[in-house]
Coordinates of C-alpha atoms and ligand atoms in Angstrom, one line a residue:
Chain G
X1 CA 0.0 0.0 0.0
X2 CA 1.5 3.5 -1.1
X3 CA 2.1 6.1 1.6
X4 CA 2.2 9.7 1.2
X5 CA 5.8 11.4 1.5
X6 CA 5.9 12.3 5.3
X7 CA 9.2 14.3 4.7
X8 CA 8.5 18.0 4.1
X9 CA 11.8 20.5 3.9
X10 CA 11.8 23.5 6.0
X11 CA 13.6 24.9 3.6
X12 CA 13.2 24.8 -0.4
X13 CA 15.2 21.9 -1.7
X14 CA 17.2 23.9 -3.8
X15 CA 18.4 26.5 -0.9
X16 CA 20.7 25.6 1.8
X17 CA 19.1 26.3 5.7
X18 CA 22.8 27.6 7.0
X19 CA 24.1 29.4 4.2
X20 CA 26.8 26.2 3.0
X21 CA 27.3 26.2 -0.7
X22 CA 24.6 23.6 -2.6
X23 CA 26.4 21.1 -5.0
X24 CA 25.0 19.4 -7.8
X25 CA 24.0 15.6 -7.6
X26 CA 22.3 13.3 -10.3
X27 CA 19.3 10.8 -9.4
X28 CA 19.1 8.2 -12.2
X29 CA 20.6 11.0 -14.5
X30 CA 18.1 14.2 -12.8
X31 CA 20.0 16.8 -11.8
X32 CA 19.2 17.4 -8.4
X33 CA 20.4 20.5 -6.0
X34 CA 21.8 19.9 -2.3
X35 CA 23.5 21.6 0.8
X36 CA 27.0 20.6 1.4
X37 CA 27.4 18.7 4.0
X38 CA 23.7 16.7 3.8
X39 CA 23.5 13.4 2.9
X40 CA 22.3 11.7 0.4
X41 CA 19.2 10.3 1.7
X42 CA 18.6 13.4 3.2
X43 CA 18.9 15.7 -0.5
X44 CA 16.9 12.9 -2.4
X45 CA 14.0 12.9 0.5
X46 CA 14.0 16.7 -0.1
X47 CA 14.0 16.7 -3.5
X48 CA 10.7 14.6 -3.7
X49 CA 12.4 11.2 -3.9
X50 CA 9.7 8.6 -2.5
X51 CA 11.4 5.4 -3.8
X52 CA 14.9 4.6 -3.6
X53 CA 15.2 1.0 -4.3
X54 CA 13.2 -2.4 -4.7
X55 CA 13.5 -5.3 -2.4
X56 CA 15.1 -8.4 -3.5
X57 CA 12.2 -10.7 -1.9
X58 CA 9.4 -8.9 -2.7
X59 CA 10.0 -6.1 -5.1
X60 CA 8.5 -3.5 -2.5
X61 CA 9.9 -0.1 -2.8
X62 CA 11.8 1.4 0.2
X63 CA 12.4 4.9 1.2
X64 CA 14.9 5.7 4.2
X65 CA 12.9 4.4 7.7
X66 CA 16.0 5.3 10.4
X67 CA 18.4 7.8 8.6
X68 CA 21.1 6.7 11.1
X69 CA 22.7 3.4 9.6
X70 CA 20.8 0.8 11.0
X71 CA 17.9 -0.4 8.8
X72 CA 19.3 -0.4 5.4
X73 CA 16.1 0.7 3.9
X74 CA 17.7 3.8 2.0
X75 CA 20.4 1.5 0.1
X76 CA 21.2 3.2 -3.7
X77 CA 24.0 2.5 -6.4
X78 CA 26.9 5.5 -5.6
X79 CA 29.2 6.4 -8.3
X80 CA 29.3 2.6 -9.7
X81 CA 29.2 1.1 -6.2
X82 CA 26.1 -0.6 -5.3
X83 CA 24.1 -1.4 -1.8
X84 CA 25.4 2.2 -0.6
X85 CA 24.0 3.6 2.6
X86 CA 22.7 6.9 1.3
X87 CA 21.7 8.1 4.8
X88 CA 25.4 7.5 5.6
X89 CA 27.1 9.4 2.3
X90 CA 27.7 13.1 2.4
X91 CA 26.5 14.5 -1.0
X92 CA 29.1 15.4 -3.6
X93 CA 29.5 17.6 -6.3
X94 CA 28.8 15.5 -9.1
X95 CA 27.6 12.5 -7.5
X96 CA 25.9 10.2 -9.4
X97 CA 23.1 8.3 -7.7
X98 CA 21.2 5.6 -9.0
X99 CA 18.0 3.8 -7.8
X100 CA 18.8 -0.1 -6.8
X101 CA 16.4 -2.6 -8.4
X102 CA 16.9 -6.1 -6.4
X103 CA 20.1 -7.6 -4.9
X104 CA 23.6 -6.3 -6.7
X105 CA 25.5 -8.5 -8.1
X106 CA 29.7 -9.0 -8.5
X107 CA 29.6 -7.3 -11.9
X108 CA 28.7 -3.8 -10.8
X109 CA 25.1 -4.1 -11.7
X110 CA 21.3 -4.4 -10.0
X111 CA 19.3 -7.5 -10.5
X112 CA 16.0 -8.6 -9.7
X113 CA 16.0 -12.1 -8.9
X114 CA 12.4 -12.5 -10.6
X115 CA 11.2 -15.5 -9.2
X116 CA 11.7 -14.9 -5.7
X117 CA 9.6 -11.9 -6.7
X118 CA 6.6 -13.6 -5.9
X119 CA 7.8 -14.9 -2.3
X120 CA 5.8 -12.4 -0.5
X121 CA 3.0 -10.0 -1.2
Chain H
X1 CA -0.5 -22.9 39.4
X2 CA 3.0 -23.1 38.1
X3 CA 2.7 -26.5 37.1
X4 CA 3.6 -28.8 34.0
X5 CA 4.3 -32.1 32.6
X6 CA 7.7 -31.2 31.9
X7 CA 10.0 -28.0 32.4
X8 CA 12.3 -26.9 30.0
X9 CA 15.3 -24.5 31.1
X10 CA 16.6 -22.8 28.4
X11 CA 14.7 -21.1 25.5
X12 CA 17.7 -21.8 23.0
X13 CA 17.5 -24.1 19.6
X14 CA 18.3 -27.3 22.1
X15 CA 14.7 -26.2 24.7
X16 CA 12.5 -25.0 22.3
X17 CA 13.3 -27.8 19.8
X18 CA 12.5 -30.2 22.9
X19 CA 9.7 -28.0 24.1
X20 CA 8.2 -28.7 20.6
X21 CA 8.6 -32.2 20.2
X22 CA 7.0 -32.7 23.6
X23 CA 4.1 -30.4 23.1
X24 CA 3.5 -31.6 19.5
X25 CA 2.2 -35.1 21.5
X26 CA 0.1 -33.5 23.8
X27 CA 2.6 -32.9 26.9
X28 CA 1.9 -29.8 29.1
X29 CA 5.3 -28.0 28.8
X30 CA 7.0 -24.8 30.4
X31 CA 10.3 -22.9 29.4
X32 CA 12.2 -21.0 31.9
X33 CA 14.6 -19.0 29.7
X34 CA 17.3 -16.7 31.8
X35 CA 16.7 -13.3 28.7
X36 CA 18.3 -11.4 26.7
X37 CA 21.5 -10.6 28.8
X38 CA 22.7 -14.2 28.4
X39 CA 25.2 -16.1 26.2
X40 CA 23.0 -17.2 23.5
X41 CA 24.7 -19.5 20.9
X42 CA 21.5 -19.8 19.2
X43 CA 21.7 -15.9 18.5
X44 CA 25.5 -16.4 16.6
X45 CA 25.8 -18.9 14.6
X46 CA 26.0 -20.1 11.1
X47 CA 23.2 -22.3 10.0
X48 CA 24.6 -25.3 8.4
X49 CA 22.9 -28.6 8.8
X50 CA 25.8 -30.3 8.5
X51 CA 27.2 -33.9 8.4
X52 CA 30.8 -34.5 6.7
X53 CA 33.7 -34.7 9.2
X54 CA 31.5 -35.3 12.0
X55 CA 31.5 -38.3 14.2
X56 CA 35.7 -38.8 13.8
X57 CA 36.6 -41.5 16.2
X58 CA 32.9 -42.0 17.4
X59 CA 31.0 -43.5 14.7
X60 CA 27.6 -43.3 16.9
X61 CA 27.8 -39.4 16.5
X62 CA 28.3 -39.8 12.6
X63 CA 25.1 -41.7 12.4
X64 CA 23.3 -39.8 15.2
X65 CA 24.3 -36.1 12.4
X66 CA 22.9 -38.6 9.1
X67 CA 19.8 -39.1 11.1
X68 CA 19.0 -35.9 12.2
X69 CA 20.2 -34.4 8.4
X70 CA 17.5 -37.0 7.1
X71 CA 15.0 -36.1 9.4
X72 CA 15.5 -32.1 8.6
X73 CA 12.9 -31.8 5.7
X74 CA 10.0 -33.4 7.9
X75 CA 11.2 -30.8 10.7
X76 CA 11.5 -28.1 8.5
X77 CA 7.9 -29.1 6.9
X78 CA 6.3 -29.3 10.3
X79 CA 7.2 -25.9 11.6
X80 CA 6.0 -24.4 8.3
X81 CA 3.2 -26.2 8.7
X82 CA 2.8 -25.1 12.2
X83 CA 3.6 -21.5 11.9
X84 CA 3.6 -20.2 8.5
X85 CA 7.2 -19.8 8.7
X86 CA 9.4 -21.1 5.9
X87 CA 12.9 -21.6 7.7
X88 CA 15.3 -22.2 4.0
X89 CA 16.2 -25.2 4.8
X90 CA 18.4 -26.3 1.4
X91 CA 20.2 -29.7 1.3
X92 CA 22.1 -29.7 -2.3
X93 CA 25.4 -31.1 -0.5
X94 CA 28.5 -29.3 0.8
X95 CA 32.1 -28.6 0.4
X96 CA 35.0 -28.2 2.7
X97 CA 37.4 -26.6 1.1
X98 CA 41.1 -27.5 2.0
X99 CA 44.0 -24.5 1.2
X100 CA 47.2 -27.0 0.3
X101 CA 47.7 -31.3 -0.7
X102 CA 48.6 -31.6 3.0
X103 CA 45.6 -30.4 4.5
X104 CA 43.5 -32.3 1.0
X105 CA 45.3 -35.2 2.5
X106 CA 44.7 -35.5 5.8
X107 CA 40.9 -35.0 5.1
X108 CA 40.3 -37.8 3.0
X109 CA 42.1 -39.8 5.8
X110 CA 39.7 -38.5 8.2
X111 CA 36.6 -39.2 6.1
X112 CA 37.5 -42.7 4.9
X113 CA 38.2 -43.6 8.4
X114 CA 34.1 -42.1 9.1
X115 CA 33.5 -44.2 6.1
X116 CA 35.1 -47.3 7.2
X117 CA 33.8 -47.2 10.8
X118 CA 30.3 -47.3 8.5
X119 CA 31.0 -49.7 6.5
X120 CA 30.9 -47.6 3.7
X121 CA 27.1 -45.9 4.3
X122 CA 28.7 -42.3 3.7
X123 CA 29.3 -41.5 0.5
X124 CA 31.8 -38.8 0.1
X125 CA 34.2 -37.1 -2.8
X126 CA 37.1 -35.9 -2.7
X127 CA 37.8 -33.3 -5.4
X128 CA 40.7 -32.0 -6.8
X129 CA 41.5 -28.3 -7.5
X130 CA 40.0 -28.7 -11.3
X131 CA 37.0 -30.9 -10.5
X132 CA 36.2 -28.8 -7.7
X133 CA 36.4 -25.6 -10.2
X134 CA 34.4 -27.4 -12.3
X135 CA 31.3 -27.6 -9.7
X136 CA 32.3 -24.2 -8.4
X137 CA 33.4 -22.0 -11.2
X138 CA 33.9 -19.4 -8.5
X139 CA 36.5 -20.8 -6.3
X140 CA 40.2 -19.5 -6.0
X141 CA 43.6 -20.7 -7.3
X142 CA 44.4 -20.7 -3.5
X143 CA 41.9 -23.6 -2.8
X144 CA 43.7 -27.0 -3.0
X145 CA 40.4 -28.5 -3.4
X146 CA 37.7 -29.7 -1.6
X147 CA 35.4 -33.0 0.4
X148 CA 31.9 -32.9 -0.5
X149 CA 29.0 -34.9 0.4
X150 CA 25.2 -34.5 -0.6
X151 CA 24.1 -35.0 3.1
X152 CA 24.8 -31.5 3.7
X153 CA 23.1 -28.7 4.2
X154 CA 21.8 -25.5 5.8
X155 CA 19.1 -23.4 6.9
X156 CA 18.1 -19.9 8.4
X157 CA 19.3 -20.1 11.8
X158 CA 17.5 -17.3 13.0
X159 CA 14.1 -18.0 11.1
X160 CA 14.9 -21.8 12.9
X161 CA 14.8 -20.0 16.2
X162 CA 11.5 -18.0 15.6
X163 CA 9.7 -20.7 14.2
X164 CA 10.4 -23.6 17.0
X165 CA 8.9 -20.6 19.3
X166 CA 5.8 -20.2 17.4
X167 CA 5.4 -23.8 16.9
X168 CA 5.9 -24.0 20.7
X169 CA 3.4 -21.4 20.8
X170 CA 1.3 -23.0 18.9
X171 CA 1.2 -26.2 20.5
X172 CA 0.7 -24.5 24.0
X173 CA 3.9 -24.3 25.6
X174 CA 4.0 -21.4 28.1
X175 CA 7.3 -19.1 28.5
X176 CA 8.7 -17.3 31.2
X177 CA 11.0 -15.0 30.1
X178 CA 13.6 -13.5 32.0
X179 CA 13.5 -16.6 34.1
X180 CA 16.7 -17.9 35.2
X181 CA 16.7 -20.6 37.5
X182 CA 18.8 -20.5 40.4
X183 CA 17.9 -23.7 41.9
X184 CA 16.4 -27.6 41.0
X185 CA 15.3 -29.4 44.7
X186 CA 13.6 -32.9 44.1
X187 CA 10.5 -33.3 46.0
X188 CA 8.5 -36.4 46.0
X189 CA 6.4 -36.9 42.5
X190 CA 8.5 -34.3 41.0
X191 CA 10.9 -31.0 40.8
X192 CA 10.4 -27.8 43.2
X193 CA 12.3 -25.2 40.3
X194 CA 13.1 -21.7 41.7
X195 CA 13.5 -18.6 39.6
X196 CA 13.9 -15.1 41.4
X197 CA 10.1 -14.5 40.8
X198 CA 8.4 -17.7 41.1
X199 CA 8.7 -21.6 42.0
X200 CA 7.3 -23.8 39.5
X201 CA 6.5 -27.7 40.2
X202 CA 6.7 -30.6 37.4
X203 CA 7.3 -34.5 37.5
X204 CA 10.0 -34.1 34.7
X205 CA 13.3 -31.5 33.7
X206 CA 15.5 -30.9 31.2
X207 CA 18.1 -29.2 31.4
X208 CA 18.4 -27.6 27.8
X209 CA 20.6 -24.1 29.1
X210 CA 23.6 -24.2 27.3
X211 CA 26.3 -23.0 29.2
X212 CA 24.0 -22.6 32.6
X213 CA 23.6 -26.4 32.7
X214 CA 26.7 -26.4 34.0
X215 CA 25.8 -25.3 37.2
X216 CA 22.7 -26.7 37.4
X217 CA 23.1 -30.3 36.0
X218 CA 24.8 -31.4 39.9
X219 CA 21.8 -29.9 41.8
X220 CA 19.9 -33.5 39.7
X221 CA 22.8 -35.9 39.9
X222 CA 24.1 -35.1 36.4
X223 CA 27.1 -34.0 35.0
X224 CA 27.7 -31.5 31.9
X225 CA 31.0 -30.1 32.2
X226 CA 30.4 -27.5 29.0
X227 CA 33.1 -24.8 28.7
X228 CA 32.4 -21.7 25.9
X229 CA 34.3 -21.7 23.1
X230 CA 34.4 -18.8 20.5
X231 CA 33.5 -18.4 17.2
X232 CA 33.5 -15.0 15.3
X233 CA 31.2 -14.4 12.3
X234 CA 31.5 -12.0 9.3
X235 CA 28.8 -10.9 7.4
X236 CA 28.3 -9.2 4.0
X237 CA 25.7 -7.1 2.2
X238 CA 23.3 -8.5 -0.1
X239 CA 24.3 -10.0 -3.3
X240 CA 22.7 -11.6 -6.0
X241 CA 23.2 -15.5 -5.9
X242 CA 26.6 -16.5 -6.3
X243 CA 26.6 -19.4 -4.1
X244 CA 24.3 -22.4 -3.9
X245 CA 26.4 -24.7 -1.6
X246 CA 26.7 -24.1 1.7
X247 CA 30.6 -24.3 2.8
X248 CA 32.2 -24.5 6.0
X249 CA 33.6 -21.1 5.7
X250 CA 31.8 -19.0 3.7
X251 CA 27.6 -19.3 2.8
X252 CA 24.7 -17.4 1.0
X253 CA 21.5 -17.1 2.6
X254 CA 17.9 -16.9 1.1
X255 CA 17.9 -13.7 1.2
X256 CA 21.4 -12.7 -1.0
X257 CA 23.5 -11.9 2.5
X258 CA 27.3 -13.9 2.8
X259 CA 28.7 -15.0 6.0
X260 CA 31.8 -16.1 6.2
X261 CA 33.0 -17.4 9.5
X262 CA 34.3 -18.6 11.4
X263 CA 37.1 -18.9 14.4
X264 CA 37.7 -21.5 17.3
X265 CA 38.8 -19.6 20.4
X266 CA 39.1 -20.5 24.1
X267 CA 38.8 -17.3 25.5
X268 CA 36.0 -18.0 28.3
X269 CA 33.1 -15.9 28.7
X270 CA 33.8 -13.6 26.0
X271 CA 31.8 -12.5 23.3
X272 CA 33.7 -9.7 21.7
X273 CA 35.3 -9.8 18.2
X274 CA 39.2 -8.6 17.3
X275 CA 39.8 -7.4 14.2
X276 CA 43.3 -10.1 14.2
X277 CA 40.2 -13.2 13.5
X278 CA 38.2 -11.4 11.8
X279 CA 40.7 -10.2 9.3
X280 CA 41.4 -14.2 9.2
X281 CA 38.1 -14.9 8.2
X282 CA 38.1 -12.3 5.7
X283 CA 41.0 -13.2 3.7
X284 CA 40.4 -16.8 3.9
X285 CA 36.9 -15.8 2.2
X286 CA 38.5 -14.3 -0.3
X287 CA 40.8 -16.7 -0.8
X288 CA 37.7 -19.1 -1.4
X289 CA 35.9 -17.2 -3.5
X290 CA 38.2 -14.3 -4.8
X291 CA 35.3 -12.2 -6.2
X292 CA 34.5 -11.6 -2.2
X293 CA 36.9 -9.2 -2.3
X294 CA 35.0 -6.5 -3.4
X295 CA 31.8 -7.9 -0.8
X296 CA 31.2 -4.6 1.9
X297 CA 30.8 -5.9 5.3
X298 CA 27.7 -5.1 6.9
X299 CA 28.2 -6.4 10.4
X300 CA 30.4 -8.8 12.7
X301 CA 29.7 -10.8 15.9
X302 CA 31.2 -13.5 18.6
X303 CA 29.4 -15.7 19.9
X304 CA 29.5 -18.8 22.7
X305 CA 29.6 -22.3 21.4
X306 CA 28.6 -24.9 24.4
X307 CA 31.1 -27.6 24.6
X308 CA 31.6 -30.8 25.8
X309 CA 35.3 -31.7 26.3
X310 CA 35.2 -34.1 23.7
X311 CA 33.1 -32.0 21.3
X312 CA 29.7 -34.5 21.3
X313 CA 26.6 -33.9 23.1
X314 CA 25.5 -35.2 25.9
X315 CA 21.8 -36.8 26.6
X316 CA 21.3 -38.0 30.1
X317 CA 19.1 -39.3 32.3
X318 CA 19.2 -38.8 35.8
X319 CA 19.7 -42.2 38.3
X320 CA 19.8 -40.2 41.0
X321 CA 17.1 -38.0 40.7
X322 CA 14.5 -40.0 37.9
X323 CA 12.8 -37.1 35.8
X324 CA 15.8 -34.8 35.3
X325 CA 17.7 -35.1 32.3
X326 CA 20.5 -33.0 30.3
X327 CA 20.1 -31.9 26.7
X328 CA 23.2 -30.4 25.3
X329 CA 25.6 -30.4 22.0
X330 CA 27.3 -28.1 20.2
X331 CA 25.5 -28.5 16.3
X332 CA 22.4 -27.3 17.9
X333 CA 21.0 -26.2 14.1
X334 CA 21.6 -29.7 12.7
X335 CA 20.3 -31.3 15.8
X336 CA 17.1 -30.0 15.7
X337 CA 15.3 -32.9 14.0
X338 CA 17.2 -35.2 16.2
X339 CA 15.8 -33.3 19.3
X340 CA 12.0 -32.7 18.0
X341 CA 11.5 -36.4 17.2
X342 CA 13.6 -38.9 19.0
X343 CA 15.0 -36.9 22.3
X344 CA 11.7 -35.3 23.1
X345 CA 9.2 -38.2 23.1
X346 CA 11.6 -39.9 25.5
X347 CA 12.0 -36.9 28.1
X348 CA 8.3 -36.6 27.6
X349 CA 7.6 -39.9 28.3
X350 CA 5.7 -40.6 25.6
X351 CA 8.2 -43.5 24.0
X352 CA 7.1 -46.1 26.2
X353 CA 10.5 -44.5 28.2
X354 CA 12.6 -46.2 25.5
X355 CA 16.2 -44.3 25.4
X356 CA 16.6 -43.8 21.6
X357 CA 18.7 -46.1 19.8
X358 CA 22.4 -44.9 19.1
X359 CA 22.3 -42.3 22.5
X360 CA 23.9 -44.8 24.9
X361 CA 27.2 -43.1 24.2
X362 CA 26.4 -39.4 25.1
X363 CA 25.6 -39.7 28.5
X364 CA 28.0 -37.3 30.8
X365 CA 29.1 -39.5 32.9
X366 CA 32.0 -40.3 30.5
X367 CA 34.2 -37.5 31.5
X368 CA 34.2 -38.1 34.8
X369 CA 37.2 -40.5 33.9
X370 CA 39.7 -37.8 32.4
X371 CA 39.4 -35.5 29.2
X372 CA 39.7 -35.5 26.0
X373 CA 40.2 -33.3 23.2
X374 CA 37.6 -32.3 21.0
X375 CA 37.2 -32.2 17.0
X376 CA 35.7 -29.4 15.5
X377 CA 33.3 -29.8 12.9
X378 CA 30.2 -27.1 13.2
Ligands
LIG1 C1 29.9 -19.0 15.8 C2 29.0 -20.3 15.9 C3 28.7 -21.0 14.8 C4 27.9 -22.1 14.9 N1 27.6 -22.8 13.7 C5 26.8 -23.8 13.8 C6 26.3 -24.5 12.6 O1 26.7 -24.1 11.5 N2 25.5 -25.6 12.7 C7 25.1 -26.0 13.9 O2 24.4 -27.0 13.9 N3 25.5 -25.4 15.1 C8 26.3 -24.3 15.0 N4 26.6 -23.7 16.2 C9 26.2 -24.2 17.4 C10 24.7 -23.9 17.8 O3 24.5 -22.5 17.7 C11 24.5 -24.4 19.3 O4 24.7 -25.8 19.3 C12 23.1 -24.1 19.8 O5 22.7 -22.8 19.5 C13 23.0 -24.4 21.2 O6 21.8 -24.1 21.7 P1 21.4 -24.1 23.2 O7 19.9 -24.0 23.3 O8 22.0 -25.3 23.8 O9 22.2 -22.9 23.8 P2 21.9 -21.3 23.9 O10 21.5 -20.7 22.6 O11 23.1 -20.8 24.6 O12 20.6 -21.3 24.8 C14 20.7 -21.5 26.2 C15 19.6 -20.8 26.8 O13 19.5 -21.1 28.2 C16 19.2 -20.0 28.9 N5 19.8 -20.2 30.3 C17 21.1 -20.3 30.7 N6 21.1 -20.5 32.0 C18 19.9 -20.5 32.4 C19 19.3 -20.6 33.7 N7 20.0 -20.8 34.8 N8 17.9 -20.5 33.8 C20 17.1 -20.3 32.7 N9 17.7 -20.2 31.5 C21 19.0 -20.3 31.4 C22 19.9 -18.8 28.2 O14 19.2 -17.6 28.4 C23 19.7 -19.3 26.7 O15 18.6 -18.7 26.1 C24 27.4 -22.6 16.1 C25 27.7 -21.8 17.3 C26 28.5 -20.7 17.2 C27 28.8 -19.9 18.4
LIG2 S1 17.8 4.9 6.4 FE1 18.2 3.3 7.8 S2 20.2 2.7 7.1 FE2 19.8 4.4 6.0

């Protein structure tokens, strides 16, 4: 069952709340805006993001639940490297972030293991 | 009030596999479990249901593992069955891998001499560096090559663990949490069983508390001199499958994750985890399976084993106080079948009191004549 977005920026994504400069980030190739210094999670919650990856078991999308490193909820593909973190990852000029479909395999990429799709509802 | 057909103490894989079995044919049953602050093997470990290399110089433990490996798909079928919960069980064989001809050598020695002392019941490979690369394209230049069987296995431990307590559920069995018994007296037509809180009464007891037997098991005429013994586990993100054996070092759950474990350390009671074993456990991963090397680690943990000073269980009866008995071994996830069906009904009662066949030689009375040395083989 879909849930609204229960993030909402006290700021506008595209300013920074202290003044830091904002850096330029790409979500699957969007060109997103962030403060220094945030996170990842953090810049893609503000910028609308509501899914950030798919489960391997059951193909449900996940958003960011703890934002502190414990629930792996938020994982994302960083710069090439897969199963990041991205409450844990300090934005980056540049960065290129990319949504996670399934488990990540040895050769760099996503992959949804299809028949354990249908494991759970 | 607080009374029962049979108390278990200790809410581990070893009590509540017990507890289950016993409830499952209609006995009343209790757990006293100590909580969360205890040394909990059943929380650490590394989920094979294993067989090969087991039962080295005491060929009624081999067969005792082969049983209880056989018996795993009805167990893992009846807790599904019972609860909804699927617990992974996978039996497509295993490998132990071995890192140079020496060590290659010395482990066929050690599995033809299980073999022999079976007259052969045990079939076993032993594969060289290219046949084992040819069943395992993943495998390193480092690995000398490998024993296998088909008898091996593994499951999710910690699914294991949640389902034998809502199949105990299930069938009735009450918990007390946070319950650790301090002391067992023997009154007439039964146990008087203290915890801080409460006393409970039942005609039977097992003792099922992993490393708190210890202390417990003279207070009923028994004797389970366990001792904790270490073992450090590795474990790595999600990946998609790579891996459909289980090893002795390194294994893929259902769900994608690796561990890779683990250590053999006599360090008392200690849980904690240096980074000197787990960086052992790392490289010989990688050294398995060299594509590991670019796995990210997610988490690390020690935890307990219960052992016996020979390394096999021990299942006893109490002479001196009839009703008590001691449940303990240190292969608690392969046992499980083992305890459910055959140890259970007999604690219980419910075998006509029949001591299941191949158990005469675990009782704990055989280290009261000196100490031996035990054999690791999970
Ligand atoms: C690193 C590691 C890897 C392992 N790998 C495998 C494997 O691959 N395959 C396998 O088959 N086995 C494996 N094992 C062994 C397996 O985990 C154990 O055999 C099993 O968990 C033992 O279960 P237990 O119930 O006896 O002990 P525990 O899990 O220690 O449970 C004992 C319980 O008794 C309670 N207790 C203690 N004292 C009292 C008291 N006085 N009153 C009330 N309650 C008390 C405690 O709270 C605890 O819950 C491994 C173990 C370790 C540590
Ligand atoms: S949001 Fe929980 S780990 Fe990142």
């Amino acid at each position: 069952m879909p849930t609204d977005v229960r993030f909402r920026s006290l700021v506008p994504a595209d300013a920074s709340p202290r003044g830091e400069p904002m850096v330029t980030l790409f979500f699957d190739g969007r060109a997103l805006q962030a403060p220094a210094g945030c996170s990842v999670a953090a810049a893609l919650l503000a910028n609308g993001v509501s899914t950030f990856r798919t489960t391997p078991v059951s193909g449900a999308p996940r958003a960011p639940y703890c934002m502190m490193g414990a629930c792996f909820d938020c994982l994302v593909e960083i710069d090439g490297q897969p199963n990041r973190q991205s409450c844990l990852v300090a934005v980056a000029e540049g960065m290129q972030v990319k949504t996670q479909a399934g488990l990540r395999s040895f050769d760099g990429a996503g992959t949804v293991i299809a028949e354990e799709a249908a494991h759970v509802e | 009030m607080n009374t029962s057909d049979l108390i278990v103490v200790g809410g581990g894989l070893v009590g509540t596999a017990l507890a289950y079995g016993a409830a499952r044919n209609g006995t009343r049953v209790t757990v006293l479990d100590e909580g969360d602050d205890a040394f909990r093997a059943s929380r650490g470990n590394f989920g094979l249901v294993w067989v090969q290399g087991k039962g080295f110089g005491m060929t009624p433990y081999a067969r005792w593992t082969m049983q209880s490996a056989a018996q795993w798909p009805q167990l893992a079928e009846a807790l599904n069955a019972d609860t909804g919960i699927d617990v992974q069980l996978r039996q497509p064989g295993g490998f132990h891998f071995c890192f140079s001809d020496d060590e290659l050598q010395a482990r066929e020695a050690r599995m033809r001499s299980i073999g022999d002392a079976l007259d052969g019941d045990y079939a076993f490979e032993m594969l060289d560096h290219a046949s084992l690369k040819a069943r395992l394209p993943g495998v390193g230049p480092a690995v000398a090559g490998a024993s296998y069987t088909r008898m091996d296995g593994h499951a999710n431990p910690l699914k294991l663990l949640r389902a034998l307590h809502a199949a105990c559920r299930h069938h009735g069995v009450r918990f007390a949490q946070g319950s650790r018994v301090t002391r067992i007296t023997p009154r007439a037509g039964g146990f008087e069983i203290e915890t801080r809180a409460a006393t409970w009464h039942a005609p039977r007891v097992v003792l099922a508390a992993g490393l708190g037997s210890r202390e417990l098991a003279p207070q009923v005429g028994l004797h389970a001199p366990v001792q904790p013994n270490r073992g450090q586990v590795l474990v790595g993100e999600r990946v998609a499958r790579f891996l459909d054996h289980p090893t002795t070092y390194v294994r893929q759950t259902d769900e994608g994750t690796i561990q890779l474990g683990d250590s053999l350390e006599d360090v008392g009671l200690d849980d904690g985890t240096t980074a000197e074993v787990l960086s052992t456990i790392a490289r010989r991963g990688v050294r398995s399976f060299p594509v590991l090397e670019s796995l990210r680690l997610v988490r690390a943990w020690g935890a307990l084993r219960v052992m016996t000073p020979d390394g096999f269980p021990i299942y006893q009866a109490s002479t001196q106080c009839p009703g008590a008995f001691v449940v303990t071994c240190h292969s608690g996830v392969t046992l499980a079948a083992n305890h459910a069906f055959s140890i259970a009904p007999w604690i219980a009662g419910s075998a006509g009191n029949g001591v299941p066949a191949g158990i005469q030689s675990f009782s704990g009375d055989r280290f009261l004549n000196g100490n031996e040395t035990f054999h690791h083989a999970h």
